[in-house]
């Protein structure tokens, strides 16, 4: 309850002078007990560690108490930008802007300030700064890892039938890709 980020089994094992397996088993047992007992909180495994959360049934009461009407929600632009980073990471601002079709510099600054994305090095070819999501992002989304992000396919528009190995008819969002000349199409 006093840590800023989820506590890992390895760290807890070190502090408690136990094996990580013993700690992991105990945490799973506690999580199950809290669920069976219907406690107002639950112990969840997220972002590579364990953390206490308010049980969903009581979330609105806790939100009302803690936030007292002051919620800082992300804008649609911020959510779209965050989604691009989450699914294409590590990714540069220019690539995010190309996917969204608008400049995302201001939105990226907001996501950085809120701790949802972070710098992840530089692109070797261009030197552009690359971005990725943070453990805080995973925690806020209630995910254990990026592999738990939902598949995108059900949310994409259905494309016209094309040959399986062909990219014909599939739009490119690569800002470095050049448009073919008219002469090349003939």
mmCIF file of C-alpha atoms in Angstrom:
data_model
loop_
_atom_site.group_PDB
_atom_site.id
_atom_site.type_symbol
_atom_site.label_atom_id
_atom_site.label_comp_id
_atom_site.label_asym_id
_atom_site.label_seq_id
_atom_site.Cartn_x
_atom_site.Cartn_y
_atom_site.Cartn_z
ATOM 1 C CA UNK A 1 0.000 0.000 0.000
ATOM 2 C CA UNK A 2 2.974 2.325 0.360
ATOM 3 C CA UNK A 3 4.800 1.736 -2.928
ATOM 4 C CA UNK A 4 4.563 3.947 -6.014
ATOM 5 C CA UNK A 5 4.531 1.061 -8.461
ATOM 6 C CA UNK A 6 3.521 -2.600 -8.300
ATOM 7 C CA UNK A 7 5.770 -4.673 -6.021
ATOM 8 C CA UNK A 8 7.496 -7.587 -7.724
ATOM 9 C CA UNK A 9 7.603 -11.055 -6.207
ATOM 10 C CA UNK A 10 11.415 -10.972 -6.345
ATOM 11 C CA UNK A 11 11.609 -7.697 -4.416
ATOM 12 C CA UNK A 12 9.098 -8.847 -1.800
ATOM 13 C CA UNK A 13 10.959 -12.165 -1.443
ATOM 14 C CA UNK A 14 14.212 -10.310 -0.813
ATOM 15 C CA UNK A 15 12.623 -8.044 1.815
ATOM 16 C CA UNK A 16 10.849 -10.958 3.523
ATOM 17 C CA UNK A 17 13.791 -13.356 3.219
ATOM 18 C CA UNK A 18 11.663 -15.928 1.369
ATOM 19 C CA UNK A 19 11.789 -17.453 -2.091
ATOM 20 C CA UNK A 20 10.001 -15.741 -4.949
ATOM 21 C CA UNK A 21 7.902 -18.897 -5.372
ATOM 22 C CA UNK A 22 6.738 -18.749 -1.727
ATOM 23 C CA UNK A 23 5.862 -15.078 -2.077
ATOM 24 C CA UNK A 24 4.057 -15.646 -5.381
ATOM 25 C CA UNK A 25 2.028 -18.499 -3.933
ATOM 26 C CA UNK A 26 1.135 -16.414 -0.868
ATOM 27 C CA UNK A 27 0.081 -13.437 -3.013
ATOM 28 C CA UNK A 28 -2.169 -15.602 -5.192
ATOM 29 C CA UNK A 29 -3.684 -17.161 -2.070
ATOM 30 C CA UNK A 30 -4.325 -13.717 -0.545
ATOM 31 C CA UNK A 31 -5.868 -12.479 -3.792
ATOM 32 C CA UNK A 32 -8.203 -15.478 -3.839
ATOM 33 C CA UNK A 33 -9.140 -15.009 -0.157
ATOM 34 C CA UNK A 34 -9.962 -11.320 -0.685
ATOM 35 C CA UNK A 35 -12.207 -12.248 -3.609
ATOM 36 C CA UNK A 36 -14.012 -15.026 -1.713
ATOM 37 C CA UNK A 37 -14.517 -12.739 1.296
ATOM 38 C CA UNK A 38 -15.860 -9.934 -0.942
ATOM 39 C CA UNK A 39 -13.489 -7.346 0.507
ATOM 40 C CA UNK A 40 -13.682 -3.759 -0.711
ATOM 41 C CA UNK A 41 -10.227 -4.149 -2.198
ATOM 42 C CA UNK A 42 -8.477 -6.724 -4.321
ATOM 43 C CA UNK A 43 -4.892 -7.761 -4.838
ATOM 44 C CA UNK A 44 -4.025 -7.821 -8.551
ATOM 45 C CA UNK A 45 -0.994 -8.770 -10.612
ATOM 46 C CA UNK A 46 -0.270 -5.873 -12.997
ATOM 47 C CA UNK A 47 2.746 -4.436 -14.817
ATOM 48 C CA UNK A 48 5.059 -7.188 -13.587
ATOM 49 C CA UNK A 49 4.147 -6.866 -9.916
ATOM 50 C CA UNK A 50 1.328 -6.842 -7.365
ATOM 51 C CA UNK A 51 -0.825 -3.960 -6.185
ATOM 52 C CA UNK A 52 -3.977 -3.340 -4.180
ATOM 53 C CA UNK A 53 -6.981 -1.940 -6.043
ATOM 54 C CA UNK A 54 -10.465 -0.947 -5.059
ATOM 55 C CA UNK A 55 -12.916 -3.691 -6.007
ATOM 56 C CA UNK A 56 -14.932 -2.609 -9.056
ATOM 57 C CA UNK A 57 -18.220 -2.716 -7.125
ATOM 58 C CA UNK A 58 -16.924 0.022 -4.804
ATOM 59 C CA UNK A 59 -14.931 2.077 -7.299
ATOM 60 C CA UNK A 60 -17.533 4.810 -7.802
ATOM 61 C CA UNK A 61 -17.743 5.512 -4.054
ATOM 62 C CA UNK A 62 -13.960 5.699 -3.718
ATOM 63 C CA UNK A 63 -13.670 7.888 -6.838
ATOM 64 C CA UNK A 64 -16.269 10.293 -5.476
ATOM 65 C CA UNK A 65 -14.388 10.507 -2.179
ATOM 66 C CA UNK A 66 -10.886 10.871 -3.620
ATOM 67 C CA UNK A 67 -11.558 12.937 -6.710
ATOM 68 C CA UNK A 68 -14.484 14.991 -5.444
ATOM 69 C CA UNK A 69 -15.479 15.789 -9.031
ATOM 70 C CA UNK A 70 -11.947 16.544 -10.233
ATOM 71 C CA UNK A 71 -11.082 14.102 -12.994
ATOM 72 C CA UNK A 72 -8.354 14.633 -15.528
ATOM 73 C CA UNK A 73 -9.462 12.597 -18.506
ATOM 74 C CA UNK A 74 -7.445 12.133 -21.657
ATOM 75 C CA UNK A 75 -8.684 13.827 -24.809
ATOM 76 C CA UNK A 76 -9.599 11.816 -27.888
ATOM 77 C CA UNK A 77 -6.327 12.951 -29.487
ATOM 78 C CA UNK A 78 -4.351 11.757 -26.458
ATOM 79 C CA UNK A 79 -6.118 8.379 -26.467
ATOM 80 C CA UNK A 80 -5.435 7.927 -30.186
ATOM 81 C CA UNK A 81 -1.775 8.882 -29.756
ATOM 82 C CA UNK A 82 -1.409 6.582 -26.773
ATOM 83 C CA UNK A 83 -2.916 3.719 -28.781
ATOM 84 C CA UNK A 84 -0.453 4.259 -31.642
ATOM 85 C CA UNK A 85 2.473 4.264 -29.208
ATOM 86 C CA UNK A 86 1.176 1.169 -27.405
ATOM 87 C CA UNK A 87 0.765 -0.889 -30.573
ATOM 88 C CA UNK A 88 3.794 0.336 -32.568
ATOM 89 C CA UNK A 89 6.400 0.930 -29.865
ATOM 90 C CA UNK A 90 9.123 1.943 -29.908
ATOM 91 C CA UNK A 91 7.928 4.654 -32.264
ATOM 92 C CA UNK A 92 8.975 8.201 -33.168
ATOM 93 C CA UNK A 93 6.728 11.263 -33.020
ATOM 94 C CA UNK A 94 6.847 11.598 -36.808
ATOM 95 C CA UNK A 95 5.559 8.033 -37.243
ATOM 96 C CA UNK A 96 2.771 8.643 -34.712
ATOM 97 C CA UNK A 97 1.858 11.849 -36.557
ATOM 98 C CA UNK A 98 1.860 9.965 -39.871
ATOM 99 C CA UNK A 99 -0.505 7.300 -38.536
ATOM 100 C CA UNK A 100 -2.859 9.878 -37.016
ATOM 101 C CA UNK A 101 -2.572 12.310 -39.920
ATOM 102 C CA UNK A 102 -1.959 15.299 -37.630
ATOM 103 C CA UNK A 103 0.935 16.705 -35.626
ATOM 104 C CA UNK A 104 1.117 15.033 -32.219
ATOM 105 C CA UNK A 105 3.895 17.043 -30.508
ATOM 106 C CA UNK A 106 1.638 18.680 -27.912
ATOM 107 C CA UNK A 107 -0.206 15.469 -27.151
ATOM 108 C CA UNK A 108 3.085 13.567 -26.732
ATOM 109 C CA UNK A 109 4.261 16.211 -24.222
ATOM 110 C CA UNK A 110 1.049 15.662 -22.246
ATOM 111 C CA UNK A 111 1.487 11.873 -22.265
ATOM 112 C CA UNK A 112 5.113 12.274 -21.162
ATOM 113 C CA UNK A 113 4.099 14.623 -18.321
ATOM 114 C CA UNK A 114 1.452 12.183 -17.145
ATOM 115 C CA UNK A 115 3.983 9.352 -17.140
ATOM 116 C CA UNK A 116 2.099 7.212 -19.660
ATOM 117 C CA UNK A 117 4.926 7.227 -22.234
ATOM 118 C CA UNK A 118 8.683 7.591 -21.959
ATOM 119 C CA UNK A 119 11.703 7.963 -24.188
ATOM 120 C CA UNK A 120 13.094 4.657 -25.426
ATOM 121 C CA UNK A 121 16.294 5.672 -27.195
ATOM 122 C CA UNK A 122 16.865 7.018 -30.681
ATOM 123 C CA UNK A 123 16.165 5.699 -34.151
ATOM 124 C CA UNK A 124 19.545 4.714 -35.629
ATOM 125 C CA UNK A 125 18.832 5.994 -39.153
ATOM 126 C CA UNK A 126 17.375 9.397 -38.299
ATOM 127 C CA UNK A 127 18.319 10.052 -34.682
ATOM 128 C CA UNK A 128 14.632 10.659 -33.890
ATOM 129 C CA UNK A 129 13.644 10.009 -30.287
ATOM 130 C CA UNK A 130 11.626 6.809 -29.864
ATOM 131 C CA UNK A 131 8.786 6.450 -27.366
ATOM 132 C CA UNK A 132 7.199 3.526 -25.538
ATOM 133 C CA UNK A 133 4.525 3.072 -22.920
ATOM 134 C CA UNK A 134 5.470 2.876 -19.234
ATOM 135 C CA UNK A 135 4.655 0.503 -16.418
ATOM 136 C CA UNK A 136 2.322 3.245 -15.169
ATOM 137 C CA UNK A 137 0.401 2.889 -18.456
ATOM 138 C CA UNK A 138 0.100 -0.871 -17.876
ATOM 139 C CA UNK A 139 -1.004 -0.252 -14.318
ATOM 140 C CA UNK A 140 -3.655 2.317 -15.290
ATOM 141 C CA UNK A 141 -4.948 0.000 -18.016
ATOM 142 C CA UNK A 142 -4.969 -2.984 -15.647
ATOM 143 C CA UNK A 143 -2.626 -4.993 -17.860
ATOM 144 C CA UNK A 144 0.127 -7.390 -16.835
ATOM 145 C CA UNK A 145 2.018 -6.741 -20.054
ATOM 146 C CA UNK A 146 1.663 -5.475 -23.603
ATOM 147 C CA UNK A 147 0.707 -8.961 -24.753
ATOM 148 C CA UNK A 148 -2.662 -8.361 -23.062
ATOM 149 C CA UNK A 149 -3.530 -5.456 -25.389
ATOM 150 C CA UNK A 150 -6.615 -6.414 -27.394
ATOM 151 C CA UNK A 151 -6.190 -7.497 -31.013
ATOM 152 C CA UNK A 152 -6.701 -4.620 -33.449
ATOM 153 C CA UNK A 153 -8.176 -6.642 -36.312
ATOM 154 C CA UNK A 154 -11.813 -6.553 -35.067
ATOM 155 C CA UNK A 155 -11.662 -2.742 -34.909
ATOM 156 C CA UNK A 156 -10.205 -2.177 -38.376
ATOM 157 C CA UNK A 157 -12.421 -1.566 -41.416
ATOM 158 C CA UNK A 158 -12.753 -4.558 -43.684
ATOM 159 C CA UNK A 159 -10.470 -4.204 -46.710
ATOM 160 C CA UNK A 160 -11.464 -5.199 -50.197
ATOM 161 C CA UNK A 161 -10.329 -8.657 -51.202
ATOM 162 C CA UNK A 162 -6.663 -8.642 -52.250
ATOM 163 C CA UNK A 163 -4.192 -11.400 -52.896
ATOM 164 C CA UNK A 164 -2.767 -12.654 -49.560
ATOM 165 C CA UNK A 165 0.838 -11.766 -50.418
ATOM 166 C CA UNK A 166 -0.063 -8.471 -52.053
ATOM 167 C CA UNK A 167 -0.095 -5.104 -50.342
ATOM 168 C CA UNK A 168 -2.125 -3.604 -53.161
ATOM 169 C CA UNK A 169 -5.002 -1.597 -51.797
ATOM 170 C CA UNK A 170 -3.449 -1.372 -48.310
ATOM 171 C CA UNK A 171 -2.649 2.241 -47.411
ATOM 172 C CA UNK A 172 0.864 3.004 -46.214
ATOM 173 C CA UNK A 173 1.277 5.130 -43.115
ATOM 174 C CA UNK A 174 5.046 5.200 -43.452
ATOM 175 C CA UNK A 175 6.099 8.868 -43.595
ATOM 176 C CA UNK A 176 9.324 7.825 -45.320
ATOM 177 C CA UNK A 177 7.553 5.956 -48.115
ATOM 178 C CA UNK A 178 7.356 7.954 -51.302
ATOM 179 C CA UNK A 179 4.366 8.017 -53.596
ATOM 180 C CA UNK A 180 4.946 6.257 -56.933
ATOM 181 C CA UNK A 181 5.304 8.537 -59.951
ATOM 182 C CA UNK A 182 2.522 8.498 -62.487
ATOM 183 C CA UNK A 183 4.931 6.955 -65.022
ATOM 184 C CA UNK A 184 5.621 4.017 -62.711
ATOM 185 C CA UNK A 185 1.922 3.079 -62.608
ATOM 186 C CA UNK A 186 1.597 2.672 -66.362
#
